[in-house]
Short mmCIF file of C-alpha atoms and ligand atoms in Angstrom, two decimals:
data_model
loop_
_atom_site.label_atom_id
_atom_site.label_comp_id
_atom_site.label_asym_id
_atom_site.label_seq_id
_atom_site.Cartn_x
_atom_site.Cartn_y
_atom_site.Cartn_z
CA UNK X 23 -68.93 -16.40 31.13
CA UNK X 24 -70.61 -13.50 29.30
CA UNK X 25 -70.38 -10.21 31.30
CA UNK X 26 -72.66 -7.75 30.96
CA UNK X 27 -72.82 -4.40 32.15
CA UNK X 28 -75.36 -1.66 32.36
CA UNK X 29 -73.67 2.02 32.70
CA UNK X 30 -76.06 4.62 34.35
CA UNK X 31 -76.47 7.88 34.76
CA UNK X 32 -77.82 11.08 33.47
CA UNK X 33 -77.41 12.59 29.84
CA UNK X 34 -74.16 14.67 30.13
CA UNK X 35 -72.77 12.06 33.24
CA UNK X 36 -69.67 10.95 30.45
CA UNK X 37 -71.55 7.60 29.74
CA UNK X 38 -70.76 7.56 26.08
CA UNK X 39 -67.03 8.85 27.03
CA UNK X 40 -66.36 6.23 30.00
CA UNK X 41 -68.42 3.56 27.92
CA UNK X 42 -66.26 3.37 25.04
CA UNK X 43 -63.07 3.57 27.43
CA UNK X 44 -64.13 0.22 29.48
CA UNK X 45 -65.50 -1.83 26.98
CA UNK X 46 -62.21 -1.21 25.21
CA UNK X 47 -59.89 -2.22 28.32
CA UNK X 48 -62.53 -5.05 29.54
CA UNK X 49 -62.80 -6.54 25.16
CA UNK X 50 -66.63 -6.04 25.28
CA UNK X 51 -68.84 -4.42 22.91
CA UNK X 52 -69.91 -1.08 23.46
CA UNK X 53 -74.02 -1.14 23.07
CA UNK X 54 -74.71 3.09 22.14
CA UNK X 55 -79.09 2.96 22.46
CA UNK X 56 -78.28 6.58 21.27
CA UNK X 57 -75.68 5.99 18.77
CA UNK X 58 -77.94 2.77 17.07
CA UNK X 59 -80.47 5.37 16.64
CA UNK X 60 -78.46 8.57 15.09
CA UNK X 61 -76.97 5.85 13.02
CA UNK X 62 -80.30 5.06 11.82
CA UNK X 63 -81.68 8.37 11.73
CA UNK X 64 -78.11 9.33 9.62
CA UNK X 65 -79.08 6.41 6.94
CA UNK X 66 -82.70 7.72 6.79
CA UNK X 67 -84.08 3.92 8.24
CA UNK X 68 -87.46 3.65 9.19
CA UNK X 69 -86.56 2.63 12.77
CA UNK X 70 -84.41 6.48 11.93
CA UNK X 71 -87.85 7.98 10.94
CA UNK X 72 -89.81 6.23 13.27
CA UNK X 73 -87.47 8.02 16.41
CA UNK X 74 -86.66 11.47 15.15
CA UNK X 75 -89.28 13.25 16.31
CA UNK X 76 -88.69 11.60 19.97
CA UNK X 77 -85.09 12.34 19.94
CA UNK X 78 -85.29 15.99 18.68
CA UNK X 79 -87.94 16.48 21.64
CA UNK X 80 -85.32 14.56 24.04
CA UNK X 81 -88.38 12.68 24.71
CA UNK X 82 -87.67 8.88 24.73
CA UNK X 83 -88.40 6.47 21.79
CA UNK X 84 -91.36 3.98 22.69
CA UNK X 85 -90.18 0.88 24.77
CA UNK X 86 -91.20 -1.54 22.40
CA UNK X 87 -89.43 0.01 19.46
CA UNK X 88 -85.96 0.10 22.03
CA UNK X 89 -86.16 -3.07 23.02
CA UNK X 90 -86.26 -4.70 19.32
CA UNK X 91 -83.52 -3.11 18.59
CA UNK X 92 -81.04 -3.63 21.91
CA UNK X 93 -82.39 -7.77 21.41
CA UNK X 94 -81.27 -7.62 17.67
CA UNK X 95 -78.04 -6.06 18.85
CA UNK X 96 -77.23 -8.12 21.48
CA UNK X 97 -77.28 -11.13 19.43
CA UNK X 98 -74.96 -10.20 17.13
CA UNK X 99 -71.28 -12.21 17.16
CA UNK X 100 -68.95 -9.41 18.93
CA UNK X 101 -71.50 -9.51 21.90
CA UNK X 102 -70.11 -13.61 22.77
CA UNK X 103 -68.36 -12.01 25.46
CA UNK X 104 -70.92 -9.63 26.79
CA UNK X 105 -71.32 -5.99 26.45
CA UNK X 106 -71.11 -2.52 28.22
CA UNK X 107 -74.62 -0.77 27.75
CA UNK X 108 -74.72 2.69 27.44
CA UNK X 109 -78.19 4.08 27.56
CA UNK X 110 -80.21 1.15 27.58
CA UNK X 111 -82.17 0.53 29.78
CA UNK X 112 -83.44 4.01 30.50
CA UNK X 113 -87.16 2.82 31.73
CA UNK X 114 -88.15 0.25 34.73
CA UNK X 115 -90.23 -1.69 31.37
CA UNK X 116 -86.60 -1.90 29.66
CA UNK X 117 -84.66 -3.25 32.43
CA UNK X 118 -87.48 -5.78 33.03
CA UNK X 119 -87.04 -6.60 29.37
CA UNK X 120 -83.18 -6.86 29.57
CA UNK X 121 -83.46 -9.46 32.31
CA UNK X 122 -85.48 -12.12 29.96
CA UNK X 123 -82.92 -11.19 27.19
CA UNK X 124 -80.19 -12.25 28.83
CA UNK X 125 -81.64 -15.04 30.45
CA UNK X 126 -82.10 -16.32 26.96
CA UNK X 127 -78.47 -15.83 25.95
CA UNK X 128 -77.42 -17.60 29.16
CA UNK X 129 -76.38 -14.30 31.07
CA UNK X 130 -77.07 -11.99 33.83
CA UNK X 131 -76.18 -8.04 34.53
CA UNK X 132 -73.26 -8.33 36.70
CA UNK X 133 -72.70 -5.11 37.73
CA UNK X 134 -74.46 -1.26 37.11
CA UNK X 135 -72.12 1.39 37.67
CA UNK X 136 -73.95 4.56 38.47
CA UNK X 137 -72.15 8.02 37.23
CA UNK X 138 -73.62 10.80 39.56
CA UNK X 139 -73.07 13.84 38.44
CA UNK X 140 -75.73 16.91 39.46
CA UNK X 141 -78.53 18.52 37.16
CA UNK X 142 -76.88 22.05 37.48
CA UNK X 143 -73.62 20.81 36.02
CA UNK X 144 -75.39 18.61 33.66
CA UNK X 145 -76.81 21.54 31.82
CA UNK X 146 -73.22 23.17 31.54
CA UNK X 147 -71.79 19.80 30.38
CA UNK X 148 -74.55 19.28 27.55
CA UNK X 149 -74.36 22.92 26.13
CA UNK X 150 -70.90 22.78 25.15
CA UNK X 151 -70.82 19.25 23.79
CA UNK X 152 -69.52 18.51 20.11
CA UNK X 153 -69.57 15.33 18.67
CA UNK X 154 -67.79 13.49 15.17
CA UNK X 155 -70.09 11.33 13.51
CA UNK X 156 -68.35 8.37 14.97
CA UNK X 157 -69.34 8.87 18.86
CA UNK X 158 -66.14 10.67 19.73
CA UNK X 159 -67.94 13.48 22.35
CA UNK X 160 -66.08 16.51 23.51
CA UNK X 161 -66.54 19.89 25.78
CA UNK X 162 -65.45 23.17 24.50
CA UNK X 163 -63.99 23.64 28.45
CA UNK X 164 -63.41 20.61 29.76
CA UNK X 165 -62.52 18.15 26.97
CA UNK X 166 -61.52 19.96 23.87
CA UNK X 167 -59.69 17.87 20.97
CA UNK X 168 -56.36 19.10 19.84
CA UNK X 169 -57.73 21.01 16.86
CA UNK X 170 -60.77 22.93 17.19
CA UNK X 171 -63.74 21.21 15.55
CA UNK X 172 -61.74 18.09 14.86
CA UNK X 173 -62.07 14.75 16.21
CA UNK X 174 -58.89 13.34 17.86
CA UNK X 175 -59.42 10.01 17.04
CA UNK X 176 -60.34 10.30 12.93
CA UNK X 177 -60.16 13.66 12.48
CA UNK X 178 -63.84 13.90 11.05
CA UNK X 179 -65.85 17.75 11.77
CA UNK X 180 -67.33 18.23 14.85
CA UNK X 181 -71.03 19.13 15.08
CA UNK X 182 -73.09 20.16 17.85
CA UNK X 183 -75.87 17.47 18.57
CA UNK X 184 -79.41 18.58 17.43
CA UNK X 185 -80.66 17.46 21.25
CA UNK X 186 -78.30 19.43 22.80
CA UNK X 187 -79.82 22.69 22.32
CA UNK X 188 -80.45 24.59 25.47
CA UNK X 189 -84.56 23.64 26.18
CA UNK X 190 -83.90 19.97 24.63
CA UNK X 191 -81.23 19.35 27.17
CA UNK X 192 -83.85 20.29 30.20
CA UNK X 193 -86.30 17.91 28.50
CA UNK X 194 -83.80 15.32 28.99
CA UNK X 195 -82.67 15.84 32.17
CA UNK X 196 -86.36 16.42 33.10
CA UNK X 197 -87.42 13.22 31.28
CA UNK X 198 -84.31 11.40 32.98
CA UNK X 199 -85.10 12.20 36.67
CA UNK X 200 -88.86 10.95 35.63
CA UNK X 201 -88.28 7.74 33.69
CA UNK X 202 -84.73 6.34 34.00
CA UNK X 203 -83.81 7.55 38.07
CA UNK X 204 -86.13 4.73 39.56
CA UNK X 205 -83.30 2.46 37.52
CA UNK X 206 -81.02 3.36 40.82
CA UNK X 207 -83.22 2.03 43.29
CA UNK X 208 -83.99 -1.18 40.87
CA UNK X 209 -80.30 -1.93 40.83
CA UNK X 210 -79.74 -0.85 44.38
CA UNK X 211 -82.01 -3.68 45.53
CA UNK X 212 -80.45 -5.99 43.54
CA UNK X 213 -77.63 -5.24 44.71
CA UNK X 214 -75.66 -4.56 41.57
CA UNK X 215 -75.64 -0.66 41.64
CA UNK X 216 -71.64 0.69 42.21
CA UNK X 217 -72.06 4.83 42.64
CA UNK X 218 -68.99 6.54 41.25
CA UNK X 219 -68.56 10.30 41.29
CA UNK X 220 -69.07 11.96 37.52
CA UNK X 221 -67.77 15.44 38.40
CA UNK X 222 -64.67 14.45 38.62
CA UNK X 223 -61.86 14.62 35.73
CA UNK X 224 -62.76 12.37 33.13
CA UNK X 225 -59.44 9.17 34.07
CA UNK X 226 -60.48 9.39 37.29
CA UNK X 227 -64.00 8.51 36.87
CA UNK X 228 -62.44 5.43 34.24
CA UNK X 229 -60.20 4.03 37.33
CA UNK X 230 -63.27 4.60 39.58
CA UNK X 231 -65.33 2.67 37.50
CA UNK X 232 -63.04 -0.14 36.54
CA UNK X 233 -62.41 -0.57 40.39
CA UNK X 234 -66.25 -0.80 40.84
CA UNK X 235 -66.55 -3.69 38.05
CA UNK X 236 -63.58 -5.47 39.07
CA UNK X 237 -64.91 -5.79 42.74
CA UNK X 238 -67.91 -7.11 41.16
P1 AMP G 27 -78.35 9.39 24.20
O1 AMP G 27 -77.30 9.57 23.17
O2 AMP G 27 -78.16 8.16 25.02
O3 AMP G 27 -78.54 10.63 25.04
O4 AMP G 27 -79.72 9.17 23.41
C1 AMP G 27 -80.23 10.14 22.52
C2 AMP G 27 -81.73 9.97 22.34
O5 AMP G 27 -82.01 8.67 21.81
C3 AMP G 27 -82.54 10.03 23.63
O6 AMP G 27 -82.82 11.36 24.04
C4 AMP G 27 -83.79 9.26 23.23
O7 AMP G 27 -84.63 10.03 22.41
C5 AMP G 27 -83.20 8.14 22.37
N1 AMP G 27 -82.84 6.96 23.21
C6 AMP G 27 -81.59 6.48 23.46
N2 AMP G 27 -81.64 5.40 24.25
C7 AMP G 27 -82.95 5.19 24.53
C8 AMP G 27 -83.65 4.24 25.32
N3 AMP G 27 -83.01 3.26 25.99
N4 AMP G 27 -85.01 4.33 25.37
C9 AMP G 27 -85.67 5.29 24.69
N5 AMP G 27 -85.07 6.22 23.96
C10 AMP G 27 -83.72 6.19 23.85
#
């Protein structure tokens, strides 16, 4: 049975953080929307080109354009088991889409944990964020690697995200509450949404959310 899971929240919630964390412990791939498009913007693609502007306005990147790219992905051979998605879907046209995706591979969205976590910390969260090039995301306060500007994990240089510049992070935040918050209620009447409290330290939110997918 292929498990798939969609991780919500706002930008700054820990998705990226918590995603790579469960995907590791449940043997899924970890599905970045975000990261597949730095990575492209990085290698100077045309799908990179194409959502640069959007993603330096923290605006989002056209459906259509999102959803080629997350159907590509998903078909690819470390997905056989499923996949955590982080990011995608952020609009109610994307989840729609993700529904006859999966249908196609024979699958379904078991379960949508929501992190909640509250605009005012949001904005705290964002503005101190650093980042390797690999995904790795830290806090100057609340999650800072061992050496300063140096990723734990491969020791590459940290840099501060382009997006998380003080007015780009309201944009997102602003853009979030618009387009990707009716995602909760779409989930909740499904059935599938599992709310788990963000603010709290970072392995507590990880057991919170494991316990959430495990009950199913
Ligand atoms: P993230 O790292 O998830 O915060 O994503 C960074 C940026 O990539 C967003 O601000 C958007 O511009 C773009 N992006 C990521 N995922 C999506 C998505 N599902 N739909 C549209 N744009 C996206």
């Amino acid at each position: 049975m292929t498990t798939y899971i969609v991780l919500l929240g706002p930008p700054g919630a820990g998705k990226g953080t918590q995603a790579e964390v469960i995907s590791d412990s449940l043997k899924l791939a970890h599905i970045s929307s975000g990261d597949i498009f730095r990575e492209n913007l990085k290698n100077e693609t045309e799908l990179g080109k194409l959502a640069q502007g959007y993603m330096n306005r923290g605006e989002l990147v056209p459906d259509d354009v999102t959803i080629a790219m997350i159907r590509e992905r998903l078909t690819r051979p470390d997905c056989a088991n499923g996949a955590v998605l982080d990011g995608f879907p952020r609009t109610p046209a994307q989840a729609t889409a993700l529904e006859g995706m999966l249908k196609e591979l024979d699958g379904t969205v078991r379960s949508v944990p929501y992190i909640n976590v509250p605009s005012e910390v949001l904005v705290a969260r964002l503005s101190g964020r650093w980042t390797c090039q690999q995904g790795h995301v830290y806090h100057v306060v609340f999650n800072p690697p061992q050496v300063t500007g140096k990723c734990d994990v491969d020791g590459l240089e940290l840099y501060q995200r382009e997006d998380d510049q003080p007015a780009t992070v309201e944009r997102r935040i602003r853009v979030y509450l618009e387009q990707t918050s009716p995602l909760i209620e779409y989930y909740r009447e499904r059935g599938l949404l599992r709310e788990v409290d963000g603010t709290q330290a970072i392995d507590q939110v990880t057991a919170d959310l494991l316990a959430a997918i495990q009950k199913g």
